Coordinates of C-alpha atoms and ligand atoms in Angstrom, one line a residue:
M77 CA 0.0 -0.5 0.1
P78 CA 1.5 3.7 -1.0
D79 CA 1.1 6.3 1.9
L80 CA -1.4 7.9 1.5
T81 CA -0.7 10.4 4.7
P82 CA -1.5 13.7 2.6
D83 CA 1.0 15.9 5.2
R84 CA 3.5 14.1 4.5
E85 CA 6.7 15.2 2.4
G86 CA 6.4 15.6 -1.2
A87 CA 2.9 16.3 -1.5
A88 CA 0.5 18.5 -3.2
L89 CA -3.7 19.2 -3.1
L90 CA -3.9 20.4 -6.9
V91 CA -7.4 22.0 -6.4
I92 CA -8.8 22.7 -10.3
D93 CA -10.8 25.2 -11.1
V94 CA -13.5 25.5 -8.5
Q95 CA -15.0 28.2 -10.2
N96 CA -18.4 30.7 -10.8
D97 CA -19.0 30.1 -13.9
F98 CA -18.2 25.6 -13.4
M99 CA -21.3 25.6 -10.3
P100 CA -25.2 26.2 -11.4
G101 CA -26.4 29.3 -12.2
G102 CA -23.0 29.5 -13.9
R103 CA -21.9 30.4 -17.6
L104 CA -20.1 26.0 -17.8
A105 CA -22.6 25.0 -15.4
V106 CA -21.5 21.4 -13.9
T107 CA -24.2 19.5 -11.7
D108 CA -23.9 19.9 -8.1
G109 CA -20.4 21.6 -8.6
A110 CA -20.7 23.0 -5.4
A111 CA -21.0 20.1 -3.3
V112 CA -17.5 19.4 -4.3
V113 CA -16.4 23.1 -1.9
P114 CA -16.9 21.6 1.3
L115 CA -14.9 18.3 0.9
I116 CA -12.4 19.9 -0.7
N117 CA -12.3 22.9 2.0
Q118 CA -12.1 19.5 4.2
L119 CA -9.1 17.8 2.1
G120 CA -7.2 20.9 1.6
Q121 CA -6.7 20.8 5.7
R122 CA -4.4 17.8 5.2
F123 CA -2.0 19.0 3.0
E124 CA 0.9 21.5 3.4
Q125 CA 1.1 22.5 0.0
V126 CA -2.0 23.1 -1.8
V127 CA -1.9 24.7 -5.2
I128 CA -4.8 26.6 -6.4
T129 CA -6.2 26.6 -10.7
Q130 CA -8.5 28.8 -13.0
D131 CA -9.1 28.4 -15.8
W132 CA -8.7 32.3 -17.2
H133 CA -9.6 33.0 -21.2
P134 CA -9.0 36.6 -22.3
A135 CA -12.4 37.2 -24.2
G136 CA -12.6 36.4 -28.2
H137 CA -11.4 32.5 -26.5
A138 CA -11.0 30.1 -29.3
S139 CA -12.9 27.3 -27.1
F140 CA -15.9 29.8 -27.1
A141 CA -18.2 29.0 -29.8
S142 CA -18.8 32.4 -29.7
S143 CA -15.9 33.1 -30.9
H144 CA -17.3 31.4 -34.6
P145 CA -19.1 32.8 -36.5
G146 CA -22.0 30.1 -36.8
C147 CA -21.7 27.6 -34.2
Q148 CA -23.3 26.7 -31.3
P149 CA -22.2 25.7 -27.7
F150 CA -20.6 21.3 -27.3
E151 CA -20.8 21.6 -31.2
R152 CA -16.8 19.9 -32.3
K153 CA -14.6 21.8 -34.9
Q154 CA -11.6 22.2 -36.6
L155 CA -9.3 24.5 -34.8
P156 CA -5.0 24.5 -35.8
Y157 CA -4.1 22.0 -32.9
G158 CA -7.0 20.0 -33.0
L159 CA -10.8 18.5 -33.1
Q160 CA -12.3 21.5 -29.7
I161 CA -15.8 21.2 -27.9
L162 CA -16.2 25.0 -28.2
W163 CA -18.0 25.4 -24.8
P164 CA -20.4 28.8 -23.2
D165 CA -18.5 32.1 -22.7
H166 CA -17.1 31.2 -19.7
C167 CA -14.5 31.9 -16.9
I168 CA -13.3 35.8 -18.9
Q169 CA -10.2 36.9 -17.3
G170 CA -11.2 39.0 -14.5
S171 CA -15.0 38.6 -14.2
H172 CA -17.3 37.0 -10.9
G173 CA -17.9 33.9 -12.8
A174 CA -13.8 33.2 -13.5
Q175 CA -14.3 33.7 -9.9
L176 CA -13.0 31.2 -7.3
H177 CA -16.2 30.1 -5.3
A178 CA -16.7 32.6 -2.2
E179 CA -16.7 29.9 0.0
L180 CA -13.4 27.9 -1.3
N181 CA -11.4 28.3 2.1
L182 CA -8.1 27.0 1.5
P183 CA -6.4 30.0 2.5
H184 CA -3.1 28.6 2.9
A185 CA -2.3 27.5 -1.1
Q186 CA 0.5 28.7 -2.4
S187 CA 0.0 29.4 -5.4
I188 CA -2.4 29.7 -8.4
L189 CA -2.2 28.9 -11.4
R190 CA -4.2 30.4 -14.2
K191 CA -4.1 28.1 -18.0
G192 CA -5.9 28.7 -20.7
C193 CA -5.0 32.7 -20.8
N194 CA -3.5 32.2 -24.7
R195 CA -6.5 33.6 -27.1
H196 CA -5.7 30.8 -29.8
I197 CA -5.1 28.0 -27.9
D198 CA -7.3 26.4 -24.8
S199 CA -5.8 25.0 -21.9
Y200 CA -7.5 22.2 -20.0
S201 CA -4.3 20.4 -17.9
A202 CA -2.9 22.7 -15.3
F203 CA 0.6 21.5 -16.9
I204 CA 0.0 21.4 -21.4
E205 CA -2.1 22.9 -23.4
A206 CA -4.1 21.9 -25.6
D207 CA -1.4 22.4 -29.3
R208 CA 0.4 19.3 -26.0
Q209 CA 3.6 21.3 -26.7
T210 CA 3.2 24.8 -24.0
P211 CA 4.4 24.3 -20.6
T212 CA 2.2 25.9 -18.7
G213 CA 5.6 26.1 -16.1
L214 CA 3.6 23.8 -13.8
T215 CA 6.0 20.8 -13.8
G216 CA 8.7 22.8 -12.9
Y217 CA 7.1 24.4 -10.3
L218 CA 6.4 20.7 -8.6
R219 CA 9.5 19.4 -9.1
E220 CA 11.7 22.6 -7.7
R221 CA 9.4 21.9 -4.9
G222 CA 10.4 18.2 -3.6
I223 CA 6.7 17.4 -4.9
S224 CA 6.7 14.7 -5.9
D225 CA 2.9 12.9 -5.7
L226 CA -0.1 15.2 -6.5
Y227 CA -3.5 14.5 -5.4
L228 CA -6.1 15.9 -7.9
C229 CA -10.2 17.1 -7.1
G230 CA -12.2 20.0 -8.5
L231 CA -14.2 20.9 -11.8
A232 CA -14.9 19.1 -14.0
L233 CA -14.1 15.6 -13.7
D234 CA -14.1 14.7 -17.3
Y235 CA -12.1 17.4 -18.7
C236 CA -9.4 19.8 -16.4
V237 CA -9.0 17.0 -13.7
A238 CA -8.4 14.5 -15.6
W239 CA -6.5 15.8 -18.7
S240 CA -4.1 17.4 -15.6
A241 CA -4.0 14.4 -14.1
L242 CA -3.0 12.4 -17.5
D243 CA 0.0 15.3 -17.6
A244 CA 0.7 14.7 -14.3
R245 CA 1.0 10.8 -14.4
A246 CA 3.3 11.6 -17.7
A247 CA 5.3 13.8 -16.6
G248 CA 6.1 11.1 -13.7
F249 CA 4.2 12.2 -10.7
N250 CA 2.6 9.5 -8.7
T251 CA -1.6 10.7 -9.0
W252 CA -4.7 10.2 -7.4
V253 CA -7.6 11.9 -8.4
I254 CA -9.7 12.4 -5.6
V255 CA -13.2 11.3 -7.3
D256 CA -15.5 12.3 -5.0
A257 CA -14.3 15.4 -4.4
C258 CA -14.6 16.4 -8.4
R259 CA -17.8 16.1 -10.6
A260 CA -18.4 15.6 -14.3
I261 CA -19.5 17.3 -17.1
D262 CA -20.6 13.9 -18.5
L263 CA -21.3 15.1 -22.5
D264 CA -21.7 11.7 -23.7
G265 CA -20.5 9.9 -21.6
S266 CA -17.5 11.4 -20.8
G267 CA -17.2 11.1 -17.4
A268 CA -16.6 7.4 -17.6
A269 CA -14.8 7.5 -19.9
A270 CA -12.7 9.7 -18.4
L271 CA -12.1 7.2 -15.3
V272 CA -11.4 4.6 -17.7
Q273 CA -8.7 6.7 -19.3
M274 CA -7.3 7.6 -16.2
E275 CA -7.1 4.6 -14.9
A276 CA -5.7 2.6 -18.0
A277 CA -3.2 5.0 -17.5
G278 CA -2.3 4.5 -14.0
V279 CA -3.6 7.4 -12.6
R280 CA -4.9 5.8 -9.0
L281 CA -9.0 7.0 -8.1
I282 CA -10.0 6.9 -4.7
D283 CA -13.1 8.7 -2.7
A284 CA -12.0 11.5 0.5
P285 CA -12.5 9.1 3.3
A286 CA -9.0 6.9 2.3
L287 CA -7.3 9.0 3.1
G288 CA -8.0 8.4 6.6
Ligands
VGL1293 C1 -13.2 23.2 -18.5 C2 -14.5 22.9 -20.4 C3 -13.9 23.9 -20.6 C4 -13.1 22.1 -16.5 C5 -12.8 24.5 -18.6 O1 -12.8 23.5 -16.3 O2 -13.8 21.1 -16.6 N1 -14.3 23.0 -19.2 N2 -12.7 25.4 -20.7
ZN1294 ZN1 -11.9 27.1 -20.4

């Protein structure tokens, strides 16, 4: 059994995109999204190292359906770097929707990483943008701080959490996803597919009680 004590040296909690636009009533609402907040607050108390991400798009971002005349949200469109799901406008830099949920309480988090800032490239992953080439710098940040084990939680399980977990694993981090502290967007079964893909890649799926 791996040592699952979250406060051991080398472990960090990575809290993905717990932002107003992903909450019920937000522009890209995730069903039951707000339910993760109290659980993440509890988890946060167990980790000395906490990193938070924010989806942080400029107006007119390439992932927005509104940036492509004639396109509707949730359509897929070929962009220069690959097939992109087009989303409703969301998490626009500086907007209320881009703010972290007001009840997220992680005052000891040392770093907030903003991603998806490049107008022409989306970034579900906290590590590498959707062109699969442009690093965010998070790998270096974590390595330089001696982090080897990452525990992910947040929104959405099937997009930003899954892509971040897969990239974390590929970068060599021991990677856990705390599934009950995530919620999925679930387009066409994407929630279940993400779990299968993560498990196949060596990402370990747990629920919060497994952390003791
Ligand atoms: C996300 C779709 C678009 C996420 C971000 O945080 O999972 N999903 N942008
Ligand atoms: Zn986004």
